[in-house]
Short mmCIF file of C-alpha atoms in Angstrom, two decimals:
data_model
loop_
_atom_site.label_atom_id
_atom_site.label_comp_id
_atom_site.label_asym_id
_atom_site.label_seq_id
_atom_site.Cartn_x
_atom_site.Cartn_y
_atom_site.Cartn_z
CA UNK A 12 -171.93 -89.58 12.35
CA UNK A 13 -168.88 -90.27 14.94
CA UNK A 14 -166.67 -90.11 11.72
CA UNK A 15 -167.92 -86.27 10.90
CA UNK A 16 -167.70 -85.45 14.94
CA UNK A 17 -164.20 -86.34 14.99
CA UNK A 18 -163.68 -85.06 11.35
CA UNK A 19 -164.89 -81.39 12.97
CA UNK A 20 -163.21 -81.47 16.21
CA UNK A 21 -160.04 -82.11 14.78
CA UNK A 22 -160.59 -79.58 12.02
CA UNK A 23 -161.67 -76.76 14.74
CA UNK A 24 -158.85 -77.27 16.93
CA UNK A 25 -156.24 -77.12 13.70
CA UNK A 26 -157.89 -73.66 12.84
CA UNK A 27 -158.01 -71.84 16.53
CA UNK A 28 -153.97 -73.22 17.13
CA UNK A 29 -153.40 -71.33 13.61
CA UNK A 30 -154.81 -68.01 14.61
CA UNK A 31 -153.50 -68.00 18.28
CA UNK A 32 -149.85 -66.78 16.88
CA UNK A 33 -148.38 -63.51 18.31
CA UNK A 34 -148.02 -60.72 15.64
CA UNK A 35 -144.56 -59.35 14.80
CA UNK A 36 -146.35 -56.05 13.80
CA UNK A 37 -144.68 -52.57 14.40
CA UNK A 38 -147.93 -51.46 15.37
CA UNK A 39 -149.48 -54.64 17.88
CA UNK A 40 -149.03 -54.34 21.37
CA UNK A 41 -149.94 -57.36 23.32
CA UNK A 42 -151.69 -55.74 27.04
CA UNK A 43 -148.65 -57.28 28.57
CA UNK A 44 -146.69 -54.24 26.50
CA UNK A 45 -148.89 -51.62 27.53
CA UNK A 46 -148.26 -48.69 30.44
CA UNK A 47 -144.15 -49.86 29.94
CA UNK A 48 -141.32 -47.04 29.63
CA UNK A 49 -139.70 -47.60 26.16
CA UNK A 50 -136.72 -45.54 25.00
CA UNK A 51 -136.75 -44.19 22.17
CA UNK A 52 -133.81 -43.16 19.29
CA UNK A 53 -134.26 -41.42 16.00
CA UNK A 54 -132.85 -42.30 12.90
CA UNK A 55 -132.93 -42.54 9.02
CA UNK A 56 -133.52 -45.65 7.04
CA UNK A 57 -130.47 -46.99 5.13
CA UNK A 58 -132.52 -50.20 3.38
CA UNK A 59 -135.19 -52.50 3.14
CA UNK A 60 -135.50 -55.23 2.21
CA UNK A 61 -138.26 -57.95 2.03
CA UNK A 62 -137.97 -61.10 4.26
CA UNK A 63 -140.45 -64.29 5.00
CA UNK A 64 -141.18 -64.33 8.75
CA UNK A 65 -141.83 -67.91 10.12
CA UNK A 66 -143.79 -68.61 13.27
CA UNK A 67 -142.99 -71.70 12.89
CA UNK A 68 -144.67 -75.36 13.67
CA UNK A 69 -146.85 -76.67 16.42
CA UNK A 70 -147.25 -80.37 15.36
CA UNK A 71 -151.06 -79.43 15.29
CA UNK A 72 -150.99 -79.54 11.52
CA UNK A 73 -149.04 -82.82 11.24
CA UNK A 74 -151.90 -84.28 13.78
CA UNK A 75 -154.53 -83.50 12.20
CA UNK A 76 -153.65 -84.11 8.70
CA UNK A 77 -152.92 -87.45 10.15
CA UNK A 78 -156.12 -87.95 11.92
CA UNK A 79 -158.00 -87.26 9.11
CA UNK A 80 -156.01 -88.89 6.62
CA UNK A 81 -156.67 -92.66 8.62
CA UNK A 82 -160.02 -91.76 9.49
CA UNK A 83 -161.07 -91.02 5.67
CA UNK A 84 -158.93 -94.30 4.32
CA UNK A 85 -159.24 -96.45 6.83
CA UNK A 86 -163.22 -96.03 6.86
CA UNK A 87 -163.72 -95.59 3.01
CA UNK A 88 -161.20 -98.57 1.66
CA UNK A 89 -161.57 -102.38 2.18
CA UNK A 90 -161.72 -104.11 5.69
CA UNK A 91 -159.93 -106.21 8.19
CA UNK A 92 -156.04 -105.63 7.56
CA UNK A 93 -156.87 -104.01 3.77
CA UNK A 94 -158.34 -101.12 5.71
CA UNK A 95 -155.74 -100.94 8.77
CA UNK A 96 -152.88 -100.85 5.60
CA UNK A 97 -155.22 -98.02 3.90
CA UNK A 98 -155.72 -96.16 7.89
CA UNK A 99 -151.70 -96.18 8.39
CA UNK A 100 -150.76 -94.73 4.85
CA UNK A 101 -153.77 -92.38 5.03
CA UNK A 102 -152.04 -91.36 8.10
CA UNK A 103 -148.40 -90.95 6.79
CA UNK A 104 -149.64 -88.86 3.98
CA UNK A 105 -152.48 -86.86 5.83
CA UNK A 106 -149.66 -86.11 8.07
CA UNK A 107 -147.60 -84.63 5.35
CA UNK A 108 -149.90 -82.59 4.28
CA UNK A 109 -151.36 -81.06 7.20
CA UNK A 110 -147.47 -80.13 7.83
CA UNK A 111 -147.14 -78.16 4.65
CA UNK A 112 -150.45 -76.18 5.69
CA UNK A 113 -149.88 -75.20 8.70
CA UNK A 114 -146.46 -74.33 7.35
CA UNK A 115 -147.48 -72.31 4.85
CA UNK A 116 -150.35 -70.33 7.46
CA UNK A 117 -147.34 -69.57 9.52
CA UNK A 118 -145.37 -67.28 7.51
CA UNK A 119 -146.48 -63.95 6.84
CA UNK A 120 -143.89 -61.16 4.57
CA UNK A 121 -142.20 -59.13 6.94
CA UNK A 122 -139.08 -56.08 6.15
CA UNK A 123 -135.70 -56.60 7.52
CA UNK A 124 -135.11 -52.46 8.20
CA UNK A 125 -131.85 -50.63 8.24
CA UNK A 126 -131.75 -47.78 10.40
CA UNK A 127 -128.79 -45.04 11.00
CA UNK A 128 -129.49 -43.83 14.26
CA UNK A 129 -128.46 -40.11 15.34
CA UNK A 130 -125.53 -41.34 17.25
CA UNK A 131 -124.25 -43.12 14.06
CA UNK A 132 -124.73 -46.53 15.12
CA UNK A 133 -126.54 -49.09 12.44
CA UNK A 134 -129.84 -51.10 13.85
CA UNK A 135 -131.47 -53.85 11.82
CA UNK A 136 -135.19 -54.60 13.20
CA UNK A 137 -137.36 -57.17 11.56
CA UNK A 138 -140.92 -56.86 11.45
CA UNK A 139 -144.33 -57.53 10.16
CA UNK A 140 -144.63 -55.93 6.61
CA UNK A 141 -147.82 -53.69 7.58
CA UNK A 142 -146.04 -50.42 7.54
CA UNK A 143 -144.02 -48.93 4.35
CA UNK A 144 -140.85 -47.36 4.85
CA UNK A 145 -138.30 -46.42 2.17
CA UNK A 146 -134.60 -45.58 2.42
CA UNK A 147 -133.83 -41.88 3.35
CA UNK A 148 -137.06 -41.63 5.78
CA UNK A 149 -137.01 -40.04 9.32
CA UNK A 150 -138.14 -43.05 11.72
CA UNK A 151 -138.01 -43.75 15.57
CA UNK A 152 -136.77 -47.15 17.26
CA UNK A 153 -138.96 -47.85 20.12
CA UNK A 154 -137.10 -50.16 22.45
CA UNK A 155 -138.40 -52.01 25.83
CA UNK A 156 -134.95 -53.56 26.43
CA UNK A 157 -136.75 -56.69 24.40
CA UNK A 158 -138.60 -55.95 21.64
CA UNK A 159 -137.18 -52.95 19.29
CA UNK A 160 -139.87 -51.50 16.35
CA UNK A 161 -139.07 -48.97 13.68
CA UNK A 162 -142.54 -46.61 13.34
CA UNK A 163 -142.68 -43.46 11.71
#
């Protein structure tokens, strides 16, 4: 019963750390962005083009993978040093794998957008894929002096 306690704590904590990553949407404000002056410029899109956006890693994956990866061996296969051998390399490769999740839950597609503003000038802005733009389009660049999104 300890064994499935642990085995859900772990698990929990792994999921909420996953889902408590900022968006890199055009269209998310955070409440921190909210009621600020932004300037805004006008231009046409030269390109897009699709990119991989990576958030990238908290450790929390890595921990629990190798949490649950001694727990399970180290409980399930032989005893005395058999099972402290079976713990540490249930470890080692829990760990791995609990990397490789949580890598792949942190990257979400995002466009790498080429504007011409009025005044000439060329502005790339990555962002969140959630919005569709295509070359020729009108768009506006809403900057805080920070942060800089293309939205229609």
């Amino acid at each position: 019963m300890k064994k499935f306690v642990a085995l859900s704590l772990v698990t929990s904590v792994a999921l909420l750390s996953a889902c408590a990553s900022p968006s890199n949407s055009g269209s998310v404000y955070r409440a921190s962005q909210t009621q600020n002056e932004q300037s805004v410029r006008m231009g046409v899109v030269e390109s897009v083009r699709e990119v991989m956006i990576e958030k990238g890693q908290s450790g929390v994956g890595t921990a629990a993978g190798a949490a649950l990866g001694g727990i399970a061996a180290g409980s399930n296969i032989g005893g005395g040093n058999g099972a402290v051998a079976a713990g540490i390399v249930g470890a080692i490769a829990g760990g791995l794998i609990g990397q490789k999740v949580e890598g792949n839950m942190n990257q979400k597609r995002g466009l790498e957008i080429t504007v011409r503003l009025d005044s000439g000038e060329m502005k790339a802005i990555v962002q969140e894929a959630d919005e569709f733009f295509r070359a020729g389009e009108r768009v506006r660049l809403l900057s805080n002096g920070r942060t800089t999104r293309v939205t229609h």
